[in-house]
Amino acid sequence: MTPSLTQRFVAEVIGTFFLVIAALLSPSGLTFALVGATLLTMVIALGQVSGSHLNPAVTLGLIAARAFSWREGLIYIVAQILGAFLALGFGQLVDRRLPVAGSHANAVWFESLGTALLVFVVVRIVIAKAAPAASALAIGTALAVGIAIAGPSSGGVLNPAIALVLLSSHLLKGSLLTNLVYLAAPLLAAIVAALIARALAPSEAETPARLSAANPGTGSR
């Protein structure tokens, strides 16, 4: 059983979302590096689901080369555009130019996003049974990207255990309630990310034979 078209659609939406997020929200001077690192992470995490096109130009090129079905290609392109606009919407929601009063809320959003990215990649790596070297590279890169994106707004903790220590040490500012939200929101984001990552698996155990069909070079003509 190969990944369904719906699963591939969702994979392209998610992959493009994180790629555009890296482009929009990365600190000045790090954009190119973080976009490249995010692309690397998404290829390892989602390549076995959709082929990780994450770019209408790539999909169109594969269609032109008769290496990918034009019908599925159009669906991929819609997914990529949707992911890009979702990223734009999120970027506007957590714009760092918001007043200081909204900074704590921004921190929660960024911590949740970074944690979701890390957990999503970890779960996908586990499900795909990626090689140890590729797993270490993808997870380490995902953590680095998450910290770089979230860092300016929240410190890029991405770990509720560390956040709890900071809270206990009175290093997190704000009321107890807002700090509890700061701890709980990333945990909720992690659960949602894990469930989405699991939903992209075509079966209980993905095998190379099943996953090869998701490679862009094997699409129907």
CSV table of C-alpha atoms in Angstrom, one decimal:
chain,number,residue,atom,x,y,z
A,1,MET,CA,0.0,0.0,0.0
A,2,THR,CA,1.4,3.4,-1.1
A,3,PRO,CA,0.7,6.8,0.5
A,4,SER,CA,-2.7,8.0,-0.7
A,5,LEU,CA,-3.1,11.1,-2.8
A,6,THR,CA,-4.6,12.8,0.3
A,7,GLN,CA,-1.6,11.9,2.4
A,8,ARG,CA,0.7,13.2,-0.3
A,9,PHE,CA,-1.3,16.4,-0.6
A,10,VAL,CA,-1.0,17.0,3.2
A,11,ALA,CA,2.7,16.2,3.1
A,12,GLU,CA,3.2,18.9,0.4
A,13,VAL,CA,1.2,21.4,2.4
A,14,ILE,CA,3.2,20.7,5.6
A,15,GLY,CA,6.5,20.7,3.9
A,16,THR,CA,5.9,23.9,2.0
A,17,PHE,CA,4.5,25.5,5.1
A,18,PHE,CA,7.7,25.0,7.1
A,19,LEU,CA,9.8,25.9,4.1
A,20,VAL,CA,8.0,29.3,3.7
A,21,ILE,CA,8.0,29.8,7.5
A,22,ALA,CA,11.8,29.5,7.4
A,23,ALA,CA,12.0,32.1,4.7
A,24,LEU,CA,9.6,34.5,6.4
A,25,LEU,CA,10.6,34.3,10.0
A,26,SER,CA,14.3,33.5,10.0
A,27,PRO,CA,16.6,36.0,11.6
A,28,SER,CA,18.3,38.5,9.2
A,29,GLY,CA,21.4,37.0,7.6
A,30,LEU,CA,20.3,33.4,8.2
A,31,THR,CA,17.5,33.1,5.7
A,32,PHE,CA,19.4,31.2,3.0
A,33,ALA,CA,20.9,28.8,5.4
A,34,LEU,CA,17.7,28.1,7.3
A,35,VAL,CA,15.7,27.6,4.1
A,36,GLY,CA,18.3,25.1,2.9
A,37,ALA,CA,18.3,23.4,6.2
A,38,THR,CA,14.5,23.2,6.3
A,39,LEU,CA,14.4,21.8,2.8
A,40,LEU,CA,16.9,19.1,3.8
A,41,THR,CA,14.9,18.2,6.8
A,42,MET,CA,11.6,18.0,4.9
A,43,VAL,CA,13.1,15.9,2.2
A,44,ILE,CA,14.3,13.3,4.8
A,45,ALA,CA,11.1,13.5,6.8
A,46,LEU,CA,8.5,13.6,3.9
A,47,GLY,CA,10.3,12.4,0.9
A,48,GLN,CA,9.0,8.9,1.3
A,49,VAL,CA,5.4,10.2,1.4
A,50,SER,CA,5.2,12.7,-1.4
A,51,GLY,CA,8.7,13.0,-2.9
A,52,SER,CA,9.0,16.4,-1.2
A,53,HIS,CA,8.6,18.6,-4.3
A,54,LEU,CA,7.6,21.6,-2.1
A,55,ASN,CA,7.9,23.9,-5.1
A,56,PRO,CA,5.5,24.4,-8.1
A,57,ALA,CA,8.5,24.8,-10.4
A,58,VAL,CA,9.9,21.4,-9.4
A,59,THR,CA,6.5,19.7,-9.9
A,60,LEU,CA,5.9,21.5,-13.2
A,61,GLY,CA,9.4,20.4,-14.4
A,62,LEU,CA,8.7,16.8,-13.5
A,63,ILE,CA,5.4,17.0,-15.4
A,64,ALA,CA,7.1,18.5,-18.5
A,65,ALA,CA,9.7,15.7,-18.3
A,66,ARG,CA,6.9,13.2,-18.3
A,67,ALA,CA,8.2,12.0,-14.9
A,68,PHE,CA,5.1,12.8,-13.0
A,69,SER,CA,1.3,12.7,-13.8
A,70,TRP,CA,-0.1,16.1,-14.7
A,71,ARG,CA,-3.3,15.4,-12.8
A,72,GLU,CA,-1.4,14.6,-9.6
A,73,GLY,CA,1.0,17.4,-10.4
A,74,LEU,CA,-1.8,20.0,-10.4
A,75,ILE,CA,-3.0,18.7,-7.0
A,76,TYR,CA,0.6,19.0,-5.7
A,77,ILE,CA,0.8,22.6,-6.9
A,78,VAL,CA,-2.4,23.5,-5.2
A,79,ALA,CA,-1.0,21.9,-2.0
A,80,GLN,CA,2.2,23.9,-2.3
A,81,ILE,CA,0.3,27.2,-2.8
A,82,LEU,CA,-2.0,26.4,0.1
A,83,GLY,CA,1.0,25.6,2.4
A,84,ALA,CA,2.7,28.9,1.4
A,85,PHE,CA,-0.4,31.0,2.2
A,86,LEU,CA,-0.9,29.2,5.5
A,87,ALA,CA,2.7,30.1,6.3
A,88,LEU,CA,2.0,33.7,5.3
A,89,GLY,CA,-1.0,33.8,7.5
A,90,PHE,CA,0.9,32.4,10.5
A,91,GLY,CA,3.7,34.9,9.9
A,92,GLN,CA,1.3,37.8,10.0
A,93,LEU,CA,-0.3,36.4,13.1
A,94,VAL,CA,3.0,36.3,15.1
A,95,ASP,CA,4.6,39.3,13.4
A,96,ARG,CA,7.5,40.4,15.7
A,97,ARG,CA,6.5,44.0,15.1
A,98,LEU,CA,3.4,43.6,17.3
A,99,PRO,CA,3.4,45.7,20.5
A,100,VAL,CA,5.3,44.5,23.5
A,101,ALA,CA,2.0,43.6,25.2
A,102,GLY,CA,1.7,40.8,22.7
A,103,SER,CA,5.2,39.5,23.0
A,104,HIS,CA,4.3,36.8,25.5
A,105,ALA,CA,1.6,35.5,23.2
A,106,ASN,CA,4.1,35.6,20.3
A,107,ALA,CA,6.6,33.6,22.4
A,108,VAL,CA,3.9,30.9,22.9
A,109,TRP,CA,3.2,30.7,19.2
A,110,PHE,CA,6.9,30.4,18.3
A,111,GLU,CA,7.6,27.8,21.0
A,112,SER,CA,4.6,25.8,19.7
A,113,LEU,CA,5.8,26.1,16.1
A,114,GLY,CA,9.3,25.1,16.9
A,115,THR,CA,8.3,22.2,19.0
A,116,ALA,CA,5.8,21.0,16.4
A,117,LEU,CA,8.5,21.1,13.7
A,118,LEU,CA,10.9,19.0,15.9
A,119,VAL,CA,8.2,16.4,17.0
A,120,PHE,CA,6.8,16.1,13.4
A,121,VAL,CA,10.3,15.3,12.0
A,122,VAL,CA,11.1,12.9,14.8
A,123,VAL,CA,7.9,10.9,14.4
A,124,ARG,CA,8.2,10.9,10.6
A,125,ILE,CA,11.8,9.6,11.0
A,126,VAL,CA,10.7,6.8,13.3
A,127,ILE,CA,7.9,5.8,11.1
A,128,ALA,CA,10.0,5.8,8.0
A,129,LYS,CA,12.8,3.9,9.7
A,130,ALA,CA,15.4,6.2,8.2
A,131,ALA,CA,19.1,5.4,8.4
A,132,PRO,CA,20.7,6.5,11.7
A,133,ALA,CA,22.9,9.0,9.9
A,134,ALA,CA,20.0,10.6,8.1
A,135,SER,CA,17.9,10.5,11.2
A,136,ALA,CA,20.5,12.3,13.2
A,137,LEU,CA,21.0,14.9,10.5
A,138,ALA,CA,17.3,15.6,10.1
A,139,ILE,CA,16.5,15.8,13.8
A,140,GLY,CA,19.5,17.9,14.5
A,141,THR,CA,18.7,20.2,11.6
A,142,ALA,CA,15.0,20.5,12.7
A,143,LEU,CA,16.1,21.5,16.2
A,144,ALA,CA,18.5,24.1,14.8
A,145,VAL,CA,15.9,25.6,12.5
A,146,GLY,CA,13.3,25.6,15.3
A,147,ILE,CA,15.7,27.4,17.7
A,148,ALA,CA,16.8,29.9,15.1
A,149,ILE,CA,13.2,30.8,14.2
A,150,ALA,CA,11.8,30.9,17.7
A,151,GLY,CA,14.9,32.2,19.4
A,152,PRO,CA,14.4,36.0,18.9
A,153,SER,CA,10.8,35.8,20.2
A,154,SER,CA,10.9,33.1,22.9
A,155,GLY,CA,14.5,32.0,23.4
A,156,GLY,CA,13.9,28.9,21.4
A,157,VAL,CA,13.6,26.5,24.3
A,158,LEU,CA,11.5,23.9,22.5
A,159,ASN,CA,11.6,21.7,25.5
A,160,PRO,CA,9.0,21.9,28.3
A,161,ALA,CA,11.4,20.3,30.8
A,162,ILE,CA,13.8,23.1,30.3
A,163,ALA,CA,11.0,25.7,30.3
A,164,LEU,CA,9.8,24.2,33.6
A,165,VAL,CA,13.3,24.7,35.1
A,166,LEU,CA,13.4,28.3,33.9
A,167,LEU,CA,9.9,28.8,35.4
A,168,SER,CA,11.1,27.4,38.7
A,169,SER,CA,14.1,29.6,38.6
A,170,HIS,CA,11.9,32.7,37.9
A,171,LEU,CA,13.7,33.2,34.6
A,172,LEU,CA,10.4,33.3,32.7
A,173,LYS,CA,8.6,36.6,33.1
A,174,GLY,CA,4.9,36.9,33.5
A,175,SER,CA,2.1,35.5,35.6
A,176,LEU,CA,1.9,31.9,36.7
A,177,LEU,CA,-1.1,31.4,34.4
A,178,THR,CA,0.7,32.8,31.3
A,179,ASN,CA,3.8,30.7,32.0
A,180,LEU,CA,1.7,27.6,32.4
A,181,VAL,CA,0.2,28.3,29.0
A,182,TYR,CA,3.8,28.7,27.8
A,183,LEU,CA,4.5,25.2,29.0
A,184,ALA,CA,1.2,23.6,27.9
A,185,ALA,CA,0.9,25.1,24.4
A,186,PRO,CA,4.1,23.4,23.0
A,187,LEU,CA,2.9,20.1,24.5
A,188,LEU,CA,-0.4,20.4,22.7
A,189,ALA,CA,1.5,21.4,19.5
A,190,ALA,CA,3.7,18.3,19.9
A,191,ILE,CA,0.6,16.0,20.2
A,192,VAL,CA,-1.0,17.5,17.1
A,193,ALA,CA,2.2,17.3,15.1
A,194,ALA,CA,2.7,13.7,16.1
A,195,LEU,CA,-0.9,12.8,15.1
A,196,ILE,CA,-0.5,14.5,11.7
A,197,ALA,CA,2.9,12.8,11.1
A,198,ARG,CA,1.3,9.4,12.0
A,199,ALA,CA,-1.6,10.1,9.7
A,200,LEU,CA,0.8,10.4,6.7
A,201,ALA,CA,1.9,6.7,7.2
A,202,PRO,CA,0.1,4.5,4.6
A,203,SER,CA,0.1,1.5,7.0
A,204,GLU,CA,1.4,0.2,10.3
A,205,ALA,CA,4.8,-0.4,8.8
A,206,GLU,CA,6.2,1.4,5.8
A,207,THR,CA,8.5,-0.6,3.6
A,208,PRO,CA,10.9,0.5,0.8
A,209,ALA,CA,8.7,-1.2,-1.8
A,210,ARG,CA,5.7,0.6,-0.7
A,211,LEU,CA,7.4,3.9,-0.3
A,212,SER,CA,9.1,3.9,-3.7
A,213,ALA,CA,5.9,4.9,-5.4
A,214,ALA,CA,6.1,8.2,-3.6
A,215,ASN,CA,9.3,9.1,-5.4
A,216,PRO,CA,8.6,11.8,-8.0
A,217,GLY,CA,10.4,9.8,-10.7
A,218,THR,CA,7.9,7.0,-10.5
A,219,GLY,CA,4.7,9.0,-11.0
A,220,SER,CA,2.3,7.8,-13.7
A,221,ARG,CA,2.6,9.4,-17.1
